[in-house]
Coordinates of C-alpha atoms (C1' of nucleotides) in Angstrom, one line a residue:
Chain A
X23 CA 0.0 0.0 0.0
X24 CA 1.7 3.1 1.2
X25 CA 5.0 3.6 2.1
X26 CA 5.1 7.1 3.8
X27 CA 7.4 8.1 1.1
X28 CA 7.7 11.5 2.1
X29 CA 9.6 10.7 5.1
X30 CA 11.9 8.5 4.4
X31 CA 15.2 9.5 4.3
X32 CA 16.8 9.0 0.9
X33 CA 19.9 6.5 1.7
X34 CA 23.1 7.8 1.0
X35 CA 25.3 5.0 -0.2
X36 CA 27.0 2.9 2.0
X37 CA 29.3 -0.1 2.3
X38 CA 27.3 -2.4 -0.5
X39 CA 26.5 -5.2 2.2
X40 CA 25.2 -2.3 4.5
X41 CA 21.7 -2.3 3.3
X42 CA 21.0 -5.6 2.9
X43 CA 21.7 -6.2 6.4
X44 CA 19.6 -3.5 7.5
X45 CA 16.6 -5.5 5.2
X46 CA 17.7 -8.8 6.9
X47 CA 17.3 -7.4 10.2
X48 CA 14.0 -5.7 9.5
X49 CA 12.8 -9.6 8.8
X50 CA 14.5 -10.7 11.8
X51 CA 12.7 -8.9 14.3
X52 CA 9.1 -9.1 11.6
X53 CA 9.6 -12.7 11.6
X54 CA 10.0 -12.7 15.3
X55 CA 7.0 -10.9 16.3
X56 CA 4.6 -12.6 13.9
X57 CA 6.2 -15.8 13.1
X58 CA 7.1 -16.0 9.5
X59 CA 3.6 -17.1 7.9
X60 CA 2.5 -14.5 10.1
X61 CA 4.2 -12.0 8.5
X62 CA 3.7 -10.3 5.4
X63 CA 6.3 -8.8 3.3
X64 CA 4.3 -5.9 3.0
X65 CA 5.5 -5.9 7.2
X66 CA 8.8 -5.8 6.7
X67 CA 7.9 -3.5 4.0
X68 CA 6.6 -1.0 6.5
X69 CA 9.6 -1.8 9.0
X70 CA 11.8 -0.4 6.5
X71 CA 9.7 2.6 4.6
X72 CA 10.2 1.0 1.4
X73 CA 7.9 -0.7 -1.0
X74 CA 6.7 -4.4 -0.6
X75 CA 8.3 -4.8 -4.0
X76 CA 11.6 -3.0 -3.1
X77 CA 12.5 -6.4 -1.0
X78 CA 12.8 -8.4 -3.9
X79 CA 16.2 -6.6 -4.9
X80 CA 17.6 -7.4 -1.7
X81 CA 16.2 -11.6 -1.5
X82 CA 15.0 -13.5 -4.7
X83 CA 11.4 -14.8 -2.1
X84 CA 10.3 -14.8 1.1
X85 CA 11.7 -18.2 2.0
X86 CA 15.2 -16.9 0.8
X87 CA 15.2 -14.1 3.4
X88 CA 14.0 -16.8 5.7
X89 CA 17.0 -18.5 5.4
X90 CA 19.4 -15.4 5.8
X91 CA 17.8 -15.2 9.6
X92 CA 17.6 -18.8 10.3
X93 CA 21.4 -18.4 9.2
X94 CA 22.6 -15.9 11.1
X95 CA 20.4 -17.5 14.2
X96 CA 22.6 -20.1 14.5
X97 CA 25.9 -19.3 13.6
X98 CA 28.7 -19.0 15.9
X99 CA 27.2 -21.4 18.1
X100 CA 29.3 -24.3 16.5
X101 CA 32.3 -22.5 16.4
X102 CA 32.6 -21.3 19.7
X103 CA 31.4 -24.4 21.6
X104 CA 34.2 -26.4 19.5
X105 CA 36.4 -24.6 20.6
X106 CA 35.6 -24.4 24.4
X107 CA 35.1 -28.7 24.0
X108 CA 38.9 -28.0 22.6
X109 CA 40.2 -26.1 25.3
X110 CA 41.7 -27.3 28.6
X111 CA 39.6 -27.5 31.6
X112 CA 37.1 -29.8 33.5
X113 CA 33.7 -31.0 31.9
X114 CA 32.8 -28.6 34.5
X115 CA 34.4 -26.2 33.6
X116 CA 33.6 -26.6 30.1
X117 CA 29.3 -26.7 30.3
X118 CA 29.7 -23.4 32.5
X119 CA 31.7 -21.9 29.5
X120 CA 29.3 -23.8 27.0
X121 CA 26.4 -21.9 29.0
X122 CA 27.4 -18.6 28.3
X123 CA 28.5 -18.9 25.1
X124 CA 25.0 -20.0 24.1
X125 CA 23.4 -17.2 26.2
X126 CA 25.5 -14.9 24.6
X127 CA 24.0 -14.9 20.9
X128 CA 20.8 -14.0 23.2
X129 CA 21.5 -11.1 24.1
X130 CA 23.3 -9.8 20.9
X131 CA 21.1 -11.5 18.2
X132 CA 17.5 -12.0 19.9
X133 CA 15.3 -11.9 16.8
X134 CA 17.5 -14.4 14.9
X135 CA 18.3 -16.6 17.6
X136 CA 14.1 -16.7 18.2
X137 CA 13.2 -16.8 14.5
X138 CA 16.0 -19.9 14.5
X139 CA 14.4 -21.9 16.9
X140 CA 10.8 -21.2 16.5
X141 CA 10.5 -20.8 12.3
X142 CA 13.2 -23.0 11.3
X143 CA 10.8 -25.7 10.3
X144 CA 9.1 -24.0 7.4
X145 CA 12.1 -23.6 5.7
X146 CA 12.2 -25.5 2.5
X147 CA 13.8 -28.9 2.2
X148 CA 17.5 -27.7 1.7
X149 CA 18.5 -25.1 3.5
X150 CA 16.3 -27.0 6.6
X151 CA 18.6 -30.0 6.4
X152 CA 21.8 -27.8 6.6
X153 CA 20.7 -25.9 9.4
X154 CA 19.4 -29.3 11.0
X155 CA 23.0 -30.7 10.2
X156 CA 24.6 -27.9 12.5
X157 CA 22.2 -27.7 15.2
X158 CA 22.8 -31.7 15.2
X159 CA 26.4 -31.3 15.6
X160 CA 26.0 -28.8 18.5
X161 CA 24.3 -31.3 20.3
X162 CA 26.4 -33.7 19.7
X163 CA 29.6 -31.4 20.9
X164 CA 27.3 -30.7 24.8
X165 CA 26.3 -34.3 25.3
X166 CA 30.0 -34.9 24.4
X167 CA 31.2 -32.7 27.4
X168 CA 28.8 -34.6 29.4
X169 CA 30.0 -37.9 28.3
X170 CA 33.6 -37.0 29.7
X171 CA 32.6 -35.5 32.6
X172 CA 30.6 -39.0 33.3
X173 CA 33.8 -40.7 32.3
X174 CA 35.9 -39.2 34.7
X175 CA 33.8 -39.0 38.0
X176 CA 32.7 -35.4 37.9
X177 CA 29.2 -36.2 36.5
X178 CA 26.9 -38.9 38.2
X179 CA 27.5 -42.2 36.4
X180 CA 23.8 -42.6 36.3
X181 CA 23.5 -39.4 33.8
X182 CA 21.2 -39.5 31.1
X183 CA 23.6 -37.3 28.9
X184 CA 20.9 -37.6 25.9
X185 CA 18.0 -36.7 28.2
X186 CA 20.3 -33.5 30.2
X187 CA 21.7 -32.1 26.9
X188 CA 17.9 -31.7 25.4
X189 CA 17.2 -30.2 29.0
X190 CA 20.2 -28.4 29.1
X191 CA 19.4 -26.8 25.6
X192 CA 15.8 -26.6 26.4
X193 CA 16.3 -24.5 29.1
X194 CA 18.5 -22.1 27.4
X195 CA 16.6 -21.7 24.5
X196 CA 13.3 -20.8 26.4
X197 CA 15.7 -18.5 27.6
X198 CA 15.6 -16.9 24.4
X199 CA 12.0 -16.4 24.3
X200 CA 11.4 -14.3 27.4
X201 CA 15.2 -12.3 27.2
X202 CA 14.3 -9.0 27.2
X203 CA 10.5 -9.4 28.8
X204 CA 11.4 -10.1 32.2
X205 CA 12.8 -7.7 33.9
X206 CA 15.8 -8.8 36.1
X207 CA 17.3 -11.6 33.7
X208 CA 20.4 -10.3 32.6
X209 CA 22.4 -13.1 30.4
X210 CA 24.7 -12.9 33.6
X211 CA 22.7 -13.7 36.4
X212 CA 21.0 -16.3 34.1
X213 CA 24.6 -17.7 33.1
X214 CA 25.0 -17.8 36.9
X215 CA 21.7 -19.6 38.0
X216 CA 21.4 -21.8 35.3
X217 CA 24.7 -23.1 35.6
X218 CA 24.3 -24.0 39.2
X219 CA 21.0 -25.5 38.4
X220 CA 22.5 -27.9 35.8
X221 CA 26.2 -28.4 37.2
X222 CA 24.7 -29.4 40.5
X223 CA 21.9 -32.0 38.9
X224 CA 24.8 -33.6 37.0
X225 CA 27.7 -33.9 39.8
X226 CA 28.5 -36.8 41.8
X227 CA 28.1 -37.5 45.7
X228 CA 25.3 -35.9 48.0
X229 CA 23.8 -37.1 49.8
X230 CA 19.9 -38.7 48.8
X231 CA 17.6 -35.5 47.7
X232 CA 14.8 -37.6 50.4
X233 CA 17.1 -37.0 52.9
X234 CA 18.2 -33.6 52.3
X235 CA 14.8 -32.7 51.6
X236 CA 13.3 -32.4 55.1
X237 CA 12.3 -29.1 55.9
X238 CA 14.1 -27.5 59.5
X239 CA 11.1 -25.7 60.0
Chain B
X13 CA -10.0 -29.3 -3.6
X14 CA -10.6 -33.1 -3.9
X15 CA -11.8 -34.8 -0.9
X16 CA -11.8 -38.7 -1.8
X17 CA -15.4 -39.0 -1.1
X18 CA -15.4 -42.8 -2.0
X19 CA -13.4 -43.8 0.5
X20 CA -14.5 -41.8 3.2
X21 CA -17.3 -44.3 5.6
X22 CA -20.1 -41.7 6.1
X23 CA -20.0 -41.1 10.2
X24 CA -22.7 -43.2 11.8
X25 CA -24.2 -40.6 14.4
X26 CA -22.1 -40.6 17.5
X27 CA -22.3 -38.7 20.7
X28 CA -23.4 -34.9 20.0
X29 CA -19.8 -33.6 20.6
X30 CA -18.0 -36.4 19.6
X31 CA -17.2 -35.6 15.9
X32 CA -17.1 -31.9 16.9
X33 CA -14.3 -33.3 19.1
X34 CA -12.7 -35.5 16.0
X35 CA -12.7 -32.4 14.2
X36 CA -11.0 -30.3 17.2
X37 CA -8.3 -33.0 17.0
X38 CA -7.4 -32.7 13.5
X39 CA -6.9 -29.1 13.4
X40 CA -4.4 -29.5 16.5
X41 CA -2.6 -32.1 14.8
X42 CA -2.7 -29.9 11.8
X43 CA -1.5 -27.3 13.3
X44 CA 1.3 -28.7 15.6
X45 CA 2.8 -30.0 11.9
X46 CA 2.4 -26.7 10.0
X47 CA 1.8 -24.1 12.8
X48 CA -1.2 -21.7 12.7
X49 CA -0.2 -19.6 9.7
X50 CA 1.6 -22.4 7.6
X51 CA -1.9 -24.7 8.0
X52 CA -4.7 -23.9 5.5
X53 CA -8.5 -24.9 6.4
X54 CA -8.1 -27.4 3.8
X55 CA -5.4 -29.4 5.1
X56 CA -7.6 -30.2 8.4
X57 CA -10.0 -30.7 6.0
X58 CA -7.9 -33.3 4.1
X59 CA -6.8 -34.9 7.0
X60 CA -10.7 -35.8 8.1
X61 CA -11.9 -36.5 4.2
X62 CA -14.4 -34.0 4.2
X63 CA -14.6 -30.6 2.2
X64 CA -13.4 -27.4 3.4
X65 CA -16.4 -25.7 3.8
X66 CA -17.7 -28.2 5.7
X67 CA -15.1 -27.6 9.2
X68 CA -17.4 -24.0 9.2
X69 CA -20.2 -26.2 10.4
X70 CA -18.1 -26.9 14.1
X71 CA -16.3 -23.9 14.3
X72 CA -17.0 -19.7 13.6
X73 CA -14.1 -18.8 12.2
X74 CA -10.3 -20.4 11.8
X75 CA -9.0 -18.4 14.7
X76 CA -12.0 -19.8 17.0
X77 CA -10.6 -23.4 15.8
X78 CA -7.2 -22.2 17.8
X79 CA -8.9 -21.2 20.7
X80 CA -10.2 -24.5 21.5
X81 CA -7.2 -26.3 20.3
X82 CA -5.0 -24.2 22.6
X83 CA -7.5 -24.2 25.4
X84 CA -7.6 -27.8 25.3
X85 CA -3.6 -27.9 25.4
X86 CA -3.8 -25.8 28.9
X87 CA -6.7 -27.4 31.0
X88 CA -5.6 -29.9 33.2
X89 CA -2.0 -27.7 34.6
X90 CA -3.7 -25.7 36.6
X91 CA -5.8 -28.1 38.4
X92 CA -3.6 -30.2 39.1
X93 CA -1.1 -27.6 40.2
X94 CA -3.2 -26.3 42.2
X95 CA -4.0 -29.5 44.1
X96 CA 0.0 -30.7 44.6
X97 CA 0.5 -26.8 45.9
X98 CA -2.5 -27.0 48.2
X99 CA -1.5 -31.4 49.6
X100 CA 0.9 -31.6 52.3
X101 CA 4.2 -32.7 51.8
X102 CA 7.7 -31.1 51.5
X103 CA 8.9 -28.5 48.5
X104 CA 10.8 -31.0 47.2
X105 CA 8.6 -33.8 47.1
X106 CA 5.8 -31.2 45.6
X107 CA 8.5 -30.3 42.9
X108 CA 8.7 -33.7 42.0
X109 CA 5.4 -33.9 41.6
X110 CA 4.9 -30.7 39.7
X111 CA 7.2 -32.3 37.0
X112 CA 5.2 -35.5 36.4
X113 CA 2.0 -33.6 36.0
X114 CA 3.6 -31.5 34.0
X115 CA 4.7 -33.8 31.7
X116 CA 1.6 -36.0 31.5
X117 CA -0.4 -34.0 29.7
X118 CA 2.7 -34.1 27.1
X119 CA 2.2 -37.8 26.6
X120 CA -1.7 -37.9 26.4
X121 CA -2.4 -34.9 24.5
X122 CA 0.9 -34.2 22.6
X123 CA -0.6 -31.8 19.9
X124 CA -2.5 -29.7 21.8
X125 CA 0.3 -28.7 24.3
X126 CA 2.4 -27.7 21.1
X127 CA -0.4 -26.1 19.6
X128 CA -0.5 -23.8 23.3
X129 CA 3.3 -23.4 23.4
X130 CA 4.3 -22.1 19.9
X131 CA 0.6 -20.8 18.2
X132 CA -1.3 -19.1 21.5
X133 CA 0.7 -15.8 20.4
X134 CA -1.9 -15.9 16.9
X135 CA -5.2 -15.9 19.4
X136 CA -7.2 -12.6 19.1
X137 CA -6.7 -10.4 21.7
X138 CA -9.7 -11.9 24.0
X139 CA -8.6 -15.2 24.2
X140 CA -5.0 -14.2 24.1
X141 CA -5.6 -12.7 27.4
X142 CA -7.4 -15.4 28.9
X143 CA -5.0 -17.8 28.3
X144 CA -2.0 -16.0 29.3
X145 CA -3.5 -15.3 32.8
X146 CA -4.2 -19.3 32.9
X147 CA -0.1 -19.6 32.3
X148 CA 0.6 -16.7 34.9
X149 CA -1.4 -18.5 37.9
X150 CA 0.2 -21.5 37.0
X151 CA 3.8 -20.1 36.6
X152 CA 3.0 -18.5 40.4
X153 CA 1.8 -21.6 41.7
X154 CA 5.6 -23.3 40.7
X155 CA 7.5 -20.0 41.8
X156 CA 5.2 -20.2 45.1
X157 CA 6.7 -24.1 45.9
X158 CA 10.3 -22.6 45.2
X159 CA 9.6 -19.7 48.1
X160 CA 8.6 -22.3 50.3
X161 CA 11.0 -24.4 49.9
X162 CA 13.9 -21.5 50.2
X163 CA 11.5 -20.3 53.3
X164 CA 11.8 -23.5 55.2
X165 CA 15.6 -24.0 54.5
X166 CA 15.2 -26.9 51.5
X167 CA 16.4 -25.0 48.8
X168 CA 19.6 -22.6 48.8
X169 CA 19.0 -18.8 50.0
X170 CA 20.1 -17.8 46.9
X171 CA 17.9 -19.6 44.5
X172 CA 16.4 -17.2 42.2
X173 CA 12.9 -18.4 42.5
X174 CA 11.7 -16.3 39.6
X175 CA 14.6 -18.0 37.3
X176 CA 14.4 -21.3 38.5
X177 CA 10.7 -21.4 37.6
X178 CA 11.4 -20.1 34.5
X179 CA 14.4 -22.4 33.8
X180 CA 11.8 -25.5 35.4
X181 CA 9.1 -24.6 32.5
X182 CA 11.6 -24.5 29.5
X183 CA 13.2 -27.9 30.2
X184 CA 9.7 -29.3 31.1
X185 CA 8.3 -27.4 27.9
X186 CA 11.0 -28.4 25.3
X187 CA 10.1 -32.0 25.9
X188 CA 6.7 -31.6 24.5
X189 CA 8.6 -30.4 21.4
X190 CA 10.6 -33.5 21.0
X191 CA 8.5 -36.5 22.5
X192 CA 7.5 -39.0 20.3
X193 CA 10.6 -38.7 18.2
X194 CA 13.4 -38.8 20.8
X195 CA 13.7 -42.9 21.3
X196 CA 14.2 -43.9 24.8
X197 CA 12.6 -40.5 26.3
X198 CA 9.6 -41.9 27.9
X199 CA 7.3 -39.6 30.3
X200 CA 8.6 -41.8 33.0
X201 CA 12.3 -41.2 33.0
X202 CA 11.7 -38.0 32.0
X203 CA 10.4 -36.5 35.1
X204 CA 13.2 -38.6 36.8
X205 CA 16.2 -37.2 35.0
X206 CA 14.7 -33.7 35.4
X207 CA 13.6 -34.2 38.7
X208 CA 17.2 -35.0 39.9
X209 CA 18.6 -32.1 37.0
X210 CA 16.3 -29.3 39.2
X211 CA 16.3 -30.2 42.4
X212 CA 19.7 -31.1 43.0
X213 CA 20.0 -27.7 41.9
X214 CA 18.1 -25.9 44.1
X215 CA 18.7 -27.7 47.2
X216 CA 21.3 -26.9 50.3
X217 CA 24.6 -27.5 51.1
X218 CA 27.2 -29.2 49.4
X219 CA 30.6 -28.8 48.6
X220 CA 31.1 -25.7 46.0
X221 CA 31.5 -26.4 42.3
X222 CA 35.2 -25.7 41.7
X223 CA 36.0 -28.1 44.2
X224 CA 33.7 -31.0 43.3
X225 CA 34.5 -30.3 39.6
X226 CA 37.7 -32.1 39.7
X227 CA 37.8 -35.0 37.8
X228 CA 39.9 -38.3 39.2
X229 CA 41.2 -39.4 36.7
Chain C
dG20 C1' -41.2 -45.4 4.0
dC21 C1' -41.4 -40.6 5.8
dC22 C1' -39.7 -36.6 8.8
dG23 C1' -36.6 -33.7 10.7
dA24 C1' -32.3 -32.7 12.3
dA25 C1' -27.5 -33.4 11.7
dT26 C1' -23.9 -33.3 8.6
dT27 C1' -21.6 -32.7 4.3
dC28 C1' -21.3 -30.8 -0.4
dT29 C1' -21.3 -27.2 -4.2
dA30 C1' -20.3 -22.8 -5.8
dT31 C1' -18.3 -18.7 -5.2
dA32 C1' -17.2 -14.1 -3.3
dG33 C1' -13.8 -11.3 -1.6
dA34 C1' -9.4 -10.5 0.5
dT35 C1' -4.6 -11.0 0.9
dC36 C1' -0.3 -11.9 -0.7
dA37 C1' 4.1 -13.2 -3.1
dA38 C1' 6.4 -12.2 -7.0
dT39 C1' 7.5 -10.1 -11.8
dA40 C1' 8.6 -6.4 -15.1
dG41 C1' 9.7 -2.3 -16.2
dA42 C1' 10.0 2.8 -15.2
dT43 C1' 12.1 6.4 -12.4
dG44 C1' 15.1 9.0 -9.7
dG45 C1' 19.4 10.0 -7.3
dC46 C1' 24.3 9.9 -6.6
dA47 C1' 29.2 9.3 -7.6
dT48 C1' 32.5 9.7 -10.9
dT49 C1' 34.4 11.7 -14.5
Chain D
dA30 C1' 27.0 18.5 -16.8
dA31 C1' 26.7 14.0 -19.0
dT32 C1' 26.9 8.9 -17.8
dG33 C1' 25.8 4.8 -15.7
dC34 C1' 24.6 2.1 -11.8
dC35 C1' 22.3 1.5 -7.5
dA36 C1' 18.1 1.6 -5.2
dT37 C1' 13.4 2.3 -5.0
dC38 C1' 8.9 2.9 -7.1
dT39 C1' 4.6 1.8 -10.0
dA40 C1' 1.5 -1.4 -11.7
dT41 C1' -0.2 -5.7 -12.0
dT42 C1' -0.7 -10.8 -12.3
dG43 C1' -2.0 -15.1 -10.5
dA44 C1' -2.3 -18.0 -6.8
dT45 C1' -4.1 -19.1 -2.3
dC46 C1' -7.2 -18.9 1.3
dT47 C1' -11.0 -17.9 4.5
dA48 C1' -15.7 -17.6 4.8
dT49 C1' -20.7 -17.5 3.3
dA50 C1' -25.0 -19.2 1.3
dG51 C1' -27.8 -22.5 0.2
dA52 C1' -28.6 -27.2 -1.8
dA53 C1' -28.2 -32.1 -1.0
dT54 C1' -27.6 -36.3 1.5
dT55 C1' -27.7 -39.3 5.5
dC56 C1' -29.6 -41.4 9.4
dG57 C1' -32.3 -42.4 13.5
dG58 C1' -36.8 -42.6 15.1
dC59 C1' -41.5 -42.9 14.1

DNA sequence: GCCGAATTCTATAGATCAATAGATGGCATT
DNA sequence: AATGCCATCTATTGATCTATAGAATTCGGC
């Protein structure tokens, strides 16, 4: 429809890669809000103060721009838990680190972290599996960790590492979902808290949660 | 479109509500595959054999087809919430509890509780509202046990009650998202594994981390 | 075998939306 | 100040989808 054309502030030319991210992000956070059959190009559109059809110089469909979220929703997360799984430490150690680094995306990408976990699905057959690939072998690298940490006495032999790395990530994803909404969660204090809620569910020796669960009072 | 009307065996007359409740069942299904947006009127229709038009004789409007989908996927939590919070018994053993009714709904009505989770956002306004105050009570009602439990001396001072509840409903809430296609990850080890994950994490006095985090080998 | 209600079908209106094609205007460079 | 490219606009097409109206069919009970 219309595109208040009157204030829109001609672009002056920048980097070439400039503007297109400014159109990805404009998705991101359309995407986001209404889910992406929810949304209408016209949306992002309106974001922007451009025309419905100006998108299409920027992403060949809808499904295409899509993908540019869902892409930059999940990248980096690979990389930077290989390389803390690399690194010395404990398996401790290590899902503390592993922790923050996924919180960390939260905080500086929200929208595409949200639009990755939530609208990933309708993306068509290709670029689903490649994503799906990645997100496979992130789990894979946490219930790793876990693995180790089982190995060598610091985790409960009786982990489920399967079951704790889906809570583990299920956990920090919802994370994702309310970041932003609720007041007091900084990605610090949830680091913090969630990391003793998991570390101490997974480490060895206490005594029965029965016994230690009678009340003084 | 087409609607294979050979094949499909004419309905004897059941119960009044009963195909109004075979038709409530397809749209959830439908819309736990394809999400709200993504689902058209004519694939519930497909899945049931009938013609599109005809689902307008059980429900108003596609939205209202939501609404009792998603209010379907809540009923149940807050009831039985509300009963564990109000029996006697410590905060530990009521957290344990929480978790299994939690999760049972997960097993017998696995669509619907998706449906809530990812498509209650699409509800007009009205319904929107209603159902978010049914999830408030029963996010206080979990965030109430956690109090109690710090209160009485079961659970560490420090536990952030707000982020522990919130932390408690993603883990409990991913699972809806993957049961059925994770193998092993019945309802029944499920609320064991996260029972132990949580509460070990939220209870008193052990040993801190860094020191219990070293590995013997 | 007929009646009436319950249920489904037929036909279609009306709206929305993604996507294409080509025109237009500005800006940087020369 | 003329040129050429980058970015956006204008106009429109065709597909898809929800929803309505009314006709037809089924079935249980009589």
């Amino acid at each position: 429809m219309k595109a208040v054309a009157e204030l829109r502030p001609r672009r002056s030319r920048q980097g070439p890669r400039r503007r297109a991210s400014e159109i990805i992000d404009a998705a991101a956070q359309v995407f986001a809000e209404r889910g992406f059959h929810g949304a209408s190009t016209q949306d992002i559109a309106d974001v922007l103060g451009i025309w419905q059809a100006s998108l299409y110089y920027y992403f060949a469909s809808k499904e295409a721009a899509l993908e540019q979220v869902c892409t930059r929703g999940v990248e980096g997360f690979l990389e930077s838990a290989a390389e803390i799984v690399a690194s010395p430490g404990t398996a401790t150690e290590k899902v503390q680190r592993l922790i923050e680094s996924h919180l960390t995306p939260v905080r500086e990408r929200t929208a595409f972290v949200k639009v990755f976990l939530k609208e990933r699905q309708h993306l068509p057959d290709e670029s689903r599996r490649r994503i799906g690939r990645l997100s496979r072998a992130y789990e894979r690298l946490i219930e790793g960790v876990l693995k180790t940490g089982v190995a060598n006495g610091e985790f409960r032999a009786d982990l489920d590492c399967r079951l704790a790395t889906l809570g583990f990530l299920g956990m920090l994803n919802a994370a994702s979902m309310w970041y932003g909404k609720e007041g007091g969660a900084t990605i610090e204090r949830m680091s913090e808290e969630f990391g003793r809620l998991l570390l101490d569910g997974m480490q060895v020796s206490r005594p029965t949660r029965a016994a230690r669960g009678k009340p003084r009072a």
